[in-house]
Coordinates of C-alpha atoms in Angstrom, one line a residue:
M280 CA -52.6 46.2 18.2
F281 CA -51.0 47.6 15.0
S282 CA -54.1 48.3 13.0
Q283 CA -55.5 50.6 15.7
I284 CA -53.0 53.3 14.7
S285 CA -53.9 53.3 11.0
G286 CA -55.7 56.6 11.5
E287 CA -52.5 58.1 13.0
L288 CA -50.5 57.6 9.8
P289 CA -48.9 60.9 8.5
D290 CA -50.1 62.1 5.1
V291 CA -46.6 61.7 3.7
L292 CA -44.9 58.3 4.3
C293 CA -41.2 58.6 3.8
D294 CA -38.9 56.6 1.5
F295 CA -36.9 53.7 3.1
T296 CA -33.4 53.1 1.9
P297 CA -32.2 49.5 2.7
G298 CA -28.6 50.5 3.4
V299 CA -26.7 53.3 1.7
V300 CA -26.5 54.1 -2.0
C301 CA -23.5 53.1 -4.1
S302 CA -22.3 56.7 -4.4
D303 CA -21.8 57.0 -0.7
R304 CA -18.2 55.8 -1.0
A305 CA -17.3 56.8 2.6
R306 CA -19.8 54.3 4.0
W307 CA -18.9 51.5 1.7
N308 CA -15.2 52.1 2.2
S309 CA -15.7 51.8 5.9
V310 CA -16.4 48.0 5.5
P311 CA -13.3 46.2 6.8
Q312 CA -10.7 45.6 4.1
A313 CA -10.6 41.8 4.6
T314 CA -14.4 41.6 4.1
R315 CA -14.2 44.0 1.1
E316 CA -11.6 41.8 -0.6
L317 CA -13.8 38.7 0.1
V318 CA -16.9 40.3 -1.3
V319 CA -15.1 41.5 -4.5
R320 CA -13.4 38.1 -5.0
E321 CA -16.8 36.4 -4.9
A322 CA -18.3 38.9 -7.3
E323 CA -15.3 38.2 -9.7
E324 CA -15.9 34.5 -9.4
T325 CA -19.6 35.1 -10.2
L326 CA -18.7 37.0 -13.3
A327 CA -17.1 33.9 -14.7
R328 CA -20.2 31.7 -14.1
A329 CA -23.1 31.1 -16.4
W330 CA -26.6 32.0 -15.3
P331 CA -28.7 28.9 -14.6
V332 CA -31.3 28.1 -17.3
I333 CA -34.8 27.5 -15.9
T334 CA -37.3 25.7 -18.2
A335 CA -41.0 24.9 -17.9
S336 CA -40.0 21.3 -17.4
D337 CA -38.0 22.3 -14.3
Y338 CA -41.0 24.1 -12.9
R339 CA -43.3 21.2 -13.6
E340 CA -41.0 18.7 -11.9
F341 CA -42.6 19.4 -8.5
T342 CA -46.1 18.4 -9.4
A343 CA -44.8 15.4 -11.5
T344 CA -42.4 13.9 -8.8
G345 CA -42.7 15.9 -5.6
N346 CA -39.1 17.0 -5.8
R347 CA -38.6 20.6 -4.7
S348 CA -34.8 20.8 -4.4
R349 CA -33.7 20.7 -8.0
F350 CA -35.8 23.6 -9.2
E351 CA -35.1 25.6 -6.0
E352 CA -31.3 25.1 -6.5
L353 CA -31.6 26.8 -10.0
Y354 CA -33.9 29.5 -8.7
F355 CA -31.9 30.5 -5.6
T356 CA -28.6 30.2 -7.5
R357 CA -29.8 33.0 -9.8
R358 CA -30.6 35.2 -6.9
R359 CA -27.4 34.5 -4.9
M360 CA -25.4 35.2 -8.0
L361 CA -27.1 38.5 -8.4
N362 CA -26.5 39.3 -4.7
N363 CA -22.8 38.6 -5.1
L364 CA -22.5 40.9 -8.1
V365 CA -24.5 43.7 -6.5
L366 CA -22.4 43.6 -3.3
G367 CA -19.2 43.5 -5.3
E368 CA -20.4 46.7 -7.1
L369 CA -21.4 48.4 -3.9
I370 CA -18.0 47.7 -2.4
E371 CA -15.9 48.5 -5.4
G372 CA -18.0 51.2 -7.1
A373 CA -16.2 50.9 -10.4
A374 CA -19.1 49.8 -12.7
R375 CA -17.2 46.5 -13.4
F376 CA -20.1 44.3 -12.3
L377 CA -23.0 46.4 -13.7
P378 CA -23.4 44.6 -17.1
K379 CA -23.9 41.2 -15.5
I380 CA -26.2 42.7 -12.9
V381 CA -28.4 44.0 -15.7
D382 CA -28.4 40.5 -17.2
G383 CA -29.5 39.0 -13.8
I384 CA -32.2 41.6 -13.4
F385 CA -33.7 40.8 -16.8
L386 CA -33.5 37.1 -16.4
I387 CA -35.5 37.3 -13.2
A388 CA -37.9 39.9 -14.7
E389 CA -38.6 37.4 -17.5
E390 CA -39.4 34.4 -15.3
S391 CA -43.0 33.4 -15.8
G392 CA -43.6 33.2 -12.1
W393 CA -41.6 34.3 -9.0
Q394 CA -43.5 31.9 -6.7
L395 CA -42.0 28.5 -6.0
P396 CA -43.7 25.5 -7.6
A397 CA -44.4 24.1 -4.1
H398 CA -46.4 27.3 -3.4
N399 CA -48.1 27.7 -6.8
A400 CA -51.7 27.7 -5.5
Y401 CA -54.4 30.2 -4.8
E402 CA -55.7 28.6 -1.6
R403 CA -53.8 27.6 1.5
S404 CA -54.2 23.9 0.9
G405 CA -55.1 24.1 -2.8
A406 CA -53.7 21.9 -5.5
R407 CA -50.3 23.0 -6.8
L408 CA -50.6 24.1 -10.4
P409 CA -47.9 22.7 -12.7
L410 CA -47.0 26.0 -14.3
P411 CA -47.4 29.7 -13.2
D412 CA -50.2 31.8 -14.7
N413 CA -48.6 35.1 -15.2
S414 CA -52.0 36.8 -15.6
Q415 CA -52.7 35.9 -12.0
P416 CA -49.5 36.1 -10.0
V417 CA -49.2 34.3 -6.7
V418 CA -47.6 36.3 -3.9
D419 CA -45.8 33.7 -1.9
L420 CA -42.6 33.8 0.3
F421 CA -40.2 34.0 -2.6
A422 CA -42.2 36.2 -4.9
A423 CA -42.0 38.7 -2.1
E424 CA -38.3 38.0 -1.5
T425 CA -37.6 38.4 -5.2
A426 CA -39.4 41.8 -5.3
A427 CA -37.4 42.9 -2.2
L428 CA -34.2 41.9 -3.9
L429 CA -34.9 43.9 -7.1
A430 CA -36.2 46.9 -5.1
T431 CA -33.1 46.9 -3.0
I432 CA -30.9 46.9 -6.1
V433 CA -32.9 49.8 -7.5
A434 CA -32.7 51.7 -4.2
L435 CA -28.9 51.3 -3.9
L436 CA -27.8 51.2 -7.5
G437 CA -30.6 53.1 -9.3
D438 CA -28.4 56.0 -10.5
E439 CA -25.8 53.7 -11.9
L440 CA -28.4 51.5 -13.7
D441 CA -30.1 54.6 -15.1
G442 CA -26.8 55.7 -16.4
I443 CA -26.8 52.5 -18.6
C444 CA -30.5 52.7 -19.6
P445 CA -33.5 54.1 -17.6
E446 CA -35.5 51.1 -18.9
I447 CA -33.8 48.8 -16.3
T448 CA -35.3 50.4 -13.3
A449 CA -38.5 51.1 -15.1
R450 CA -38.8 47.4 -15.9
V451 CA -38.3 46.5 -12.3
G452 CA -41.0 48.9 -11.3
R453 CA -43.5 47.4 -13.8
E454 CA -42.8 43.8 -12.8
I455 CA -43.2 44.6 -9.1
E456 CA -46.4 46.5 -9.7
A457 CA -47.9 43.6 -11.7
R458 CA -46.5 40.7 -9.7
I459 CA -46.7 42.1 -6.1
L460 CA -48.4 45.4 -5.6
L461 CA -51.6 44.9 -7.6
P462 CA -52.3 41.4 -6.4
Y463 CA -51.3 42.4 -2.8
L464 CA -53.9 45.2 -2.8
G465 CA -56.4 43.5 -5.1
R466 CA -57.0 40.1 -3.6
H467 CA -56.8 38.1 -0.4
F468 CA -54.1 35.6 0.1
W469 CA -54.5 33.3 3.2
W470 CA -51.3 34.5 4.9
M471 CA -52.7 38.0 5.1
G472 CA -55.0 36.9 8.0
R473 CA -58.7 36.7 8.2
D474 CA -60.8 36.3 11.4
D475 CA -59.4 33.4 13.6
E476 CA -57.5 31.6 10.9
R477 CA -54.1 30.6 12.2
M478 CA -51.1 32.4 10.7
N479 CA -47.5 31.3 10.6
N480 CA -44.1 32.7 9.6
W481 CA -45.4 33.5 6.1
T482 CA -47.4 36.4 7.5
A483 CA -44.4 38.3 9.0
W484 CA -41.9 37.2 6.3
I485 CA -44.0 38.3 3.3
T486 CA -45.3 41.5 5.0
Q487 CA -41.7 42.6 5.8
N488 CA -40.7 42.1 2.1
V489 CA -43.7 43.8 0.7
L490 CA -43.1 46.8 2.9
L491 CA -39.4 46.8 2.0
T492 CA -40.3 46.7 -1.7
V493 CA -42.9 49.4 -1.6
F494 CA -40.9 51.9 0.4
S495 CA -37.6 51.2 -1.4
L496 CA -39.2 52.2 -4.7
K497 CA -40.7 55.6 -5.6
T498 CA -44.3 54.5 -5.1
D499 CA -47.1 57.0 -4.8
Q500 CA -48.6 58.0 -1.4
A501 CA -52.0 56.4 -2.1
A502 CA -50.3 53.0 -2.7
R503 CA -48.1 53.4 0.3
H504 CA -51.0 54.1 2.6
A505 CA -53.0 51.2 1.2
V506 CA -50.1 48.8 1.7
V507 CA -49.4 50.0 5.2
E508 CA -53.0 49.6 6.3
K509 CA -53.2 46.1 5.0
A510 CA -49.8 45.2 6.4
L511 CA -50.8 46.4 9.9
G512 CA -53.8 44.1 9.8
S513 CA -51.6 41.2 8.8
L514 CA -49.1 41.9 11.6
D515 CA -52.0 41.8 14.0
A516 CA -53.1 38.5 12.6
F517 CA -49.6 37.2 13.0
L518 CA -49.2 38.4 16.6
K519 CA -52.6 36.9 17.7
D520 CA -51.2 33.4 17.3
Y521 CA -48.2 34.1 19.6
A522 CA -48.6 33.7 23.3
E523 CA -47.4 36.5 25.6
D524 CA -44.3 34.4 26.3
G525 CA -43.1 34.9 22.8
A526 CA -42.3 31.3 21.9
C527 CA -42.2 30.4 18.2
E528 CA -44.2 27.1 17.9
E529 CA -42.5 26.4 14.5
G530 CA -39.1 26.0 16.1
V531 CA -35.9 28.0 16.4
V532 CA -35.1 27.9 12.6
Y533 CA -38.4 29.6 11.9
Y534 CA -37.7 32.4 14.4
R535 CA -35.7 34.1 11.8
H536 CA -38.6 34.0 9.3
A537 CA -41.2 34.9 12.0
A538 CA -40.2 37.1 14.9
L539 CA -37.1 38.4 13.2
C540 CA -39.1 39.4 10.1
L541 CA -41.5 41.2 12.4
H542 CA -38.5 43.2 13.5
G543 CA -37.7 43.9 9.8
A544 CA -41.3 45.0 9.1
L545 CA -41.3 47.3 12.2
T546 CA -37.9 48.7 11.1
V547 CA -39.3 49.8 7.8
L548 CA -42.5 51.2 9.4
D549 CA -40.5 53.1 12.1
N550 CA -38.5 54.8 9.3
V551 CA -41.3 55.7 7.0
A552 CA -43.5 57.1 9.8
P553 CA -40.9 58.4 12.3
G554 CA -41.9 58.2 16.0
L555 CA -45.3 56.5 15.3
F556 CA -44.2 52.9 15.8
A557 CA -41.6 53.4 18.6
R558 CA -44.2 52.3 21.2
F559 CA -44.2 48.8 19.9
W560 CA -40.5 48.1 20.6
Q561 CA -41.3 48.4 24.3
Q562 CA -44.1 45.8 24.3
P563 CA -43.2 42.9 26.6
K564 CA -44.5 40.4 24.1
I565 CA -42.3 41.7 21.3
R566 CA -39.3 41.6 23.6
N567 CA -40.2 38.0 24.6
M568 CA -40.4 37.1 20.9
A569 CA -37.0 38.7 20.3
E570 CA -35.2 36.8 23.2
Y571 CA -36.6 33.3 22.2
I572 CA -33.5 32.4 20.1
A573 CA -31.1 33.1 22.9
N574 CA -33.1 31.0 25.3
M575 CA -33.1 28.1 22.8
H576 CA -29.3 28.0 22.6
V577 CA -27.4 25.1 24.0
A578 CA -23.8 25.4 23.0
G579 CA -21.8 26.1 19.9
R580 CA -24.1 25.6 16.9
Y581 CA -26.5 23.4 18.9
F582 CA -30.0 24.7 19.7
F583 CA -33.0 23.0 21.3
N584 CA -35.1 21.9 18.3
F585 CA -38.6 20.6 17.6
A586 CA -41.0 20.7 14.7
D587 CA -39.3 21.3 11.4
S588 CA -36.2 22.8 13.0
S589 CA -32.7 21.4 12.9
A590 CA -30.5 21.0 16.0
V591 CA -27.7 22.8 14.2
V592 CA -28.5 26.5 13.4
E593 CA -26.5 29.1 11.5
P594 CA -24.8 31.8 13.6
C595 CA -26.6 35.0 14.3
S596 CA -26.0 38.1 12.2
A597 CA -26.5 41.8 12.6
R598 CA -30.2 41.3 12.4
E599 CA -30.6 39.6 15.8
Y600 CA -28.2 42.1 17.4
L601 CA -30.3 45.0 16.0
F602 CA -33.5 43.3 17.3
G603 CA -32.0 43.1 20.7
K604 CA -31.0 46.8 20.7
A605 CA -34.4 47.8 19.4
V606 CA -36.3 46.0 22.2
G607 CA -33.8 47.0 24.9
S608 CA -32.6 43.4 25.5
K609 CA -29.0 43.5 26.7
M610 CA -29.1 39.7 26.9
L611 CA -30.1 39.2 23.3
A612 CA -27.7 41.9 21.9
E613 CA -24.8 40.3 23.8
F614 CA -25.8 36.8 22.7
A615 CA -26.1 37.8 19.1
A616 CA -22.8 39.6 19.1
A617 CA -21.0 36.7 20.6
D618 CA -22.7 34.1 18.4
R619 CA -22.1 36.2 15.3
A620 CA -18.4 36.3 16.1
A621 CA -18.3 32.5 15.5
A622 CA -19.6 32.9 11.9
E623 CA -17.2 31.7 9.2
S624 CA -19.0 34.0 6.7
P625 CA -19.2 37.6 7.9
H626 CA -21.3 38.6 4.9
L627 CA -24.0 35.9 4.9
R628 CA -22.7 34.2 1.7
G629 CA -25.7 31.8 1.4
E630 CA -28.4 34.3 2.0
W631 CA -30.7 35.3 -0.8
N632 CA -32.2 38.4 0.9
L633 CA -30.0 41.3 -0.2
W634 CA -31.1 43.6 2.6
Y635 CA -29.9 41.2 5.2
R636 CA -26.5 41.0 3.5
V637 CA -26.3 44.8 3.2
Q638 CA -27.2 45.2 6.9
E639 CA -24.4 42.7 7.8
L640 CA -21.8 44.5 5.7
L641 CA -22.7 48.0 7.0
A642 CA -23.5 47.2 10.6
G643 CA -21.8 44.0 11.4
H644 CA -18.3 45.4 11.9
T645 CA -19.7 48.1 14.3
I646 CA -21.1 45.5 16.7
P647 CA -19.0 45.6 19.9
A648 CA -17.2 42.4 20.8
A649 CA -18.9 40.2 23.4
E650 CA -18.2 36.8 24.9
L651 CA -20.9 34.1 24.9
Q652 CA -22.2 33.9 28.4
P653 CA -22.9 30.4 29.8
A654 CA -26.6 29.6 29.7
S655 CA -26.3 27.3 32.7
G656 CA -28.3 29.7 34.9
R657 CA -31.2 30.2 32.5
D658 CA -34.3 28.1 33.1
I659 CA -37.5 29.0 31.3
F660 CA -41.0 27.7 30.8
Y661 CA -43.0 28.7 27.7
P662 CA -46.6 27.9 28.7
G663 CA -47.9 28.9 25.2
I664 CA -46.3 25.8 23.7
G665 CA -45.6 23.9 26.8
L666 CA -41.8 24.1 26.4
F667 CA -39.7 23.5 29.5
I668 CA -36.0 24.2 29.5
A669 CA -33.6 23.7 32.5
R670 CA -29.9 23.7 32.8
D671 CA -26.9 23.3 35.1
D672 CA -23.2 23.3 34.5
Q673 CA -23.4 19.9 32.8
F674 CA -26.9 19.3 31.4
S675 CA -29.2 21.2 29.1
L676 CA -32.7 19.7 29.2
A677 CA -35.8 20.4 27.2
V678 CA -39.3 18.8 27.4
K679 CA -41.9 19.6 24.8
G680 CA -45.6 19.6 26.0
G681 CA -48.2 21.5 23.9
N682 CA -50.2 19.7 21.3
N683 CA -49.8 18.1 17.9
G684 CA -51.6 20.8 16.0
E685 CA -48.9 23.4 16.0
G686 CA -47.1 24.9 13.0
H687 CA -44.7 22.6 11.3
N688 CA -45.8 19.9 13.8
H689 CA -44.1 16.7 14.6
N690 CA -46.0 14.2 16.8
D691 CA -43.8 14.9 19.8
V692 CA -45.9 15.7 22.9
G693 CA -43.8 15.0 26.0
S694 CA -40.6 14.3 24.1
V695 CA -37.3 15.0 25.9
T696 CA -34.1 16.5 24.4
L697 CA -30.9 16.3 26.4
Y698 CA -27.4 17.7 26.0
K699 CA -24.4 16.9 28.3
N700 CA -21.4 19.2 28.2
G701 CA -22.7 20.8 25.1
R702 CA -23.0 17.5 23.2
P703 CA -26.3 15.8 22.1
L704 CA -27.3 12.8 24.2
L705 CA -31.0 12.4 23.6
I706 CA -32.0 14.1 20.3
D707 CA -34.8 15.4 18.3
V708 CA -33.9 14.2 14.8
G709 CA -35.5 17.2 13.0
V710 CA -36.8 17.0 9.4
E711 CA -35.5 15.7 6.1
T712 CA -35.3 17.8 2.9
Y713 CA -38.7 19.1 2.0
T714 CA -40.7 17.4 -0.7
A715 CA -44.4 17.5 -1.7
K716 CA -45.1 14.8 0.8
T717 CA -43.8 17.0 3.7
F718 CA -46.8 19.3 3.5
S719 CA -49.4 16.8 2.3
A720 CA -52.0 14.6 3.9
R721 CA -49.2 11.9 4.0
R722 CA -46.9 14.0 6.2
Y723 CA -47.0 11.6 9.1
E724 CA -45.9 8.7 7.0
I725 CA -42.5 10.3 7.2
W726 CA -40.5 8.7 10.0
T727 CA -39.0 11.9 11.4
M728 CA -42.5 13.2 12.1
Q729 CA -43.6 10.1 14.1
S730 CA -43.6 9.8 17.8
A731 CA -42.0 6.4 17.5
F732 CA -38.8 8.3 16.4
H733 CA -38.9 10.8 19.3
N734 CA -38.2 10.0 22.9
L735 CA -41.7 8.7 23.5
P736 CA -43.6 5.5 24.1
T737 CA -45.5 3.4 21.5
F738 CA -48.3 1.0 22.4
A739 CA -48.3 -2.2 20.4
G740 CA -47.4 -0.1 17.4
V741 CA -49.8 2.7 18.1
M742 CA -48.2 6.2 17.9
Q743 CA -49.4 9.7 18.7
S744 CA -51.9 11.4 16.4
A745 CA -51.7 14.7 14.7
G746 CA -54.0 17.6 15.5
E747 CA -54.7 20.2 18.1
A748 CA -56.9 17.8 20.1
F749 CA -54.0 15.6 20.8
G750 CA -52.0 17.2 23.5
A751 CA -50.6 17.2 27.1
R752 CA -52.7 17.9 30.2
D753 CA -52.1 18.4 33.9
V754 CA -48.8 20.1 33.3
E755 CA -46.9 21.2 36.4
V756 CA -43.5 23.0 36.4
G757 CA -41.2 23.9 39.2
F758 CA -37.7 25.5 39.4
D759 CA -35.5 25.9 42.4
E760 CA -31.9 26.0 43.3
A761 CA -31.5 22.3 43.7
R762 CA -33.9 20.9 41.0
A763 CA -36.0 21.7 38.0
R764 CA -39.0 19.5 37.3
I765 CA -41.9 19.1 34.9
S766 CA -44.8 16.7 35.2
L767 CA -47.4 16.0 32.5
D768 CA -49.9 13.5 31.3
I769 CA -49.4 12.7 27.6
S770 CA -52.1 10.1 27.2
G771 CA -54.2 12.6 25.4
A772 CA -51.7 12.8 22.5
Y773 CA -52.6 9.2 21.5
P774 CA -55.7 7.9 19.7
A775 CA -58.3 5.6 21.2
E776 CA -56.6 2.5 19.7
A777 CA -53.7 3.0 22.1
Q778 CA -56.1 1.9 24.9
L779 CA -54.4 4.4 27.1
H780 CA -56.1 5.7 30.3
S781 CA -53.1 7.7 31.5
Y782 CA -49.4 8.2 30.9
H783 CA -47.7 10.3 33.5
R784 CA -44.2 11.5 32.8
V785 CA -42.0 13.4 35.3
V786 CA -38.7 14.7 34.1
S787 CA -36.3 16.3 36.5
L788 CA -32.9 17.8 36.6
S789 CA -31.1 17.4 39.9
R790 CA -28.5 20.1 39.5
G791 CA -25.0 19.0 39.6
R792 CA -26.1 15.3 39.7
H793 CA -28.3 13.7 37.1
V794 CA -31.4 13.8 35.0
E795 CA -34.3 11.5 35.7
I796 CA -37.3 10.4 33.6
V797 CA -40.1 8.6 35.4
D798 CA -42.9 7.2 33.3
T799 CA -46.0 5.5 34.8
Y800 CA -48.9 4.4 32.6
D801 CA -52.3 2.7 32.8
G802 CA -53.6 1.1 29.6
G803 CA -54.6 -2.0 27.7
R804 CA -51.6 -2.4 25.4
P805 CA -47.9 -3.1 26.1
A806 CA -45.6 -0.1 26.0
I807 CA -42.2 0.4 24.4
L808 CA -40.2 3.6 25.0
S809 CA -38.0 4.9 22.2
L810 CA -34.9 6.8 22.9
M811 CA -33.1 8.6 20.0
T812 CA -29.4 9.3 20.0
C813 CA -26.5 10.0 17.6
L814 CA -24.0 8.2 19.9
V815 CA -23.1 4.5 19.6
P816 CA -24.9 2.7 22.4
T817 CA -23.6 -0.2 24.4
V818 CA -26.3 -2.1 26.3
T819 CA -26.1 -4.4 29.3
S820 CA -29.1 -5.7 31.3
D821 CA -30.1 -2.4 33.0
R822 CA -27.6 0.1 31.6
I823 CA -27.0 2.0 28.4
D824 CA -23.6 3.6 27.8
L825 CA -23.6 6.3 25.1
A826 CA -20.1 6.4 23.7
D827 CA -17.9 8.5 26.1
L828 CA -20.6 10.9 27.0
G829 CA -22.9 9.4 29.5
S830 CA -24.9 6.4 30.8
I831 CA -28.6 5.7 31.3
F832 CA -29.6 3.4 34.1
A833 CA -33.0 1.8 33.5
D834 CA -35.3 0.5 36.2
G835 CA -38.4 -1.3 35.1
S836 CA -37.3 -2.2 31.5
G837 CA -37.3 -5.5 29.7
P838 CA -34.6 -6.5 27.2
I839 CA -33.4 -3.4 25.4
E840 CA -33.1 -3.5 21.6
I841 CA -31.2 -1.2 19.3
D842 CA -32.2 0.0 15.8
E843 CA -29.5 1.4 13.6
I844 CA -30.7 4.1 11.2
D845 CA -28.7 5.2 8.1
V846 CA -28.8 8.9 7.5
D847 CA -28.3 9.9 3.9
D848 CA -30.6 13.0 3.6
I849 CA -28.5 16.2 3.1
R850 CA -30.6 18.2 5.5
L851 CA -30.3 15.7 8.3
R852 CA -26.6 15.2 7.7
S853 CA -26.1 18.9 8.3
A854 CA -26.8 18.1 12.0
W855 CA -26.1 14.4 12.5
P856 CA -23.6 11.7 11.6
E857 CA -24.3 9.0 9.0
K858 CA -25.9 6.7 11.6
L859 CA -28.5 7.4 14.3
Y860 CA -29.7 4.9 16.9
R861 CA -33.1 4.1 18.3
L862 CA -33.1 2.3 21.7
R863 CA -36.3 0.5 22.4
L864 CA -37.1 -0.2 26.0
P865 CA -40.1 -2.4 26.7
F866 CA -41.9 -1.8 30.0
A867 CA -41.7 -4.8 32.3
G868 CA -44.7 -3.5 34.1
R869 CA -46.4 -0.1 34.4
F870 CA -43.4 1.8 35.5
L871 CA -40.1 2.8 34.0
R872 CA -37.4 5.0 35.6
L873 CA -34.3 6.3 33.7
R874 CA -31.4 8.0 35.5
I875 CA -29.0 9.7 33.2
V876 CA -25.5 10.6 34.4

């Protein structure tokens, strides 16, 4: 789709400015005073902080122990500190923060590698090397993010930095050429796309930042054309793995690194070749991709989650609003505006991408006020990933079909997620803090990835298997005024050891009344259905009361057991309380009906 227009590129590709330069005092002074004061105060606080020291031992820790978080905290703290200082300087324009900005630039320029230790490999599934080889840079997510950060600084503060010493911007240019531009053009990284190989968020995310980097700096036209032609091929590779419905198979958290980064890449391209890329904003598939996040919203900070997504998602920013405007989606623009209004941090305090923060400061306050519209009338089915969503004034229901070979997969074919009155009732737990194990052959040893800890059956201890071959079949969906319903056979998600001939699940929402789950199976092993909740359950013979929120009436169950799960992982605790509960309902026969009120 994109690469077809390579031959239409103009001879001269324009510069891209990711915001406005520091000397444009009128624009920076237009940022609301309260936000200006907050940004300057955080820059002042950053002035008093010491830069983190990063040693070779810190880098090697990942291959030695599998721990990612300690190194990444040092790495991202440097970049967030630099962000704070740059934004303070852009807002204030008094040169007060420039000396420490220079220190930050040189610290990052002198890092041996910009790629994370967890990504320090030359093949997609290759062994992670313990230390970076600066003669062969790896272009990963955060090498590209780092380049975009430094290029944005040069684009917006270049004159002020040159006034101190021209070597500052020159050094940035040399480092980016060696670490990003030459390897990008000179070798193939898996995320660039080749033939039918499946891509993921890396493709759009890195491509956006490479484009941002190249066009924010004064690169020559030959390099610009070469980068754009390669980028267009990568964006085609990225889009080929999206169905026309626009669903992000990696979950709602990764929407912001996938579809929303496609928006970023297109924004750069649309500016450097004016008029040439406008046609893509009108593509139905692009619009569907844009609107996905709004369709996944439940209430407040809760979103329907699966795969490596959390149920609690940060508010929207100007980015989602601008995407909505670009594709002509009033629904997304209004959702983003209303959701953004709930943000505690109007300047994206925790964000490491400087362009996003600049966008928020310059555009955020111009977004018209909007009220969050109730999602109760919005039902949708995403056939590309088998995701069914239905709602009424009380319940928000999702059922995940698809297969167990999707990006960031959890073994969850057929799992149900249910909210009542905007509160979680049956949950998808999500994922713990990433470690080496998360993306290794031992991934499915992690309990949060296993079907036994989703709202699914287990057969004498046999759970679902990973891989594209393990999926749902015979999927039927219906929506009408009185009821929404999905029917599917999930037996194909289990290995032969489950001795399962069929497992037919029907989930329905009778609007204004209740939700019903009816499971019928034929197999050689006894079945136990797991139900996951964050609410304290009280169990009687055929009834489960979940705190003050709702009740589940069970027909066809044997004695129900409760497992209490302690939650101490910081990532899980961002969404859930310190204890979760797994209800285990054994089938008394071949049939189990749950009615949830």
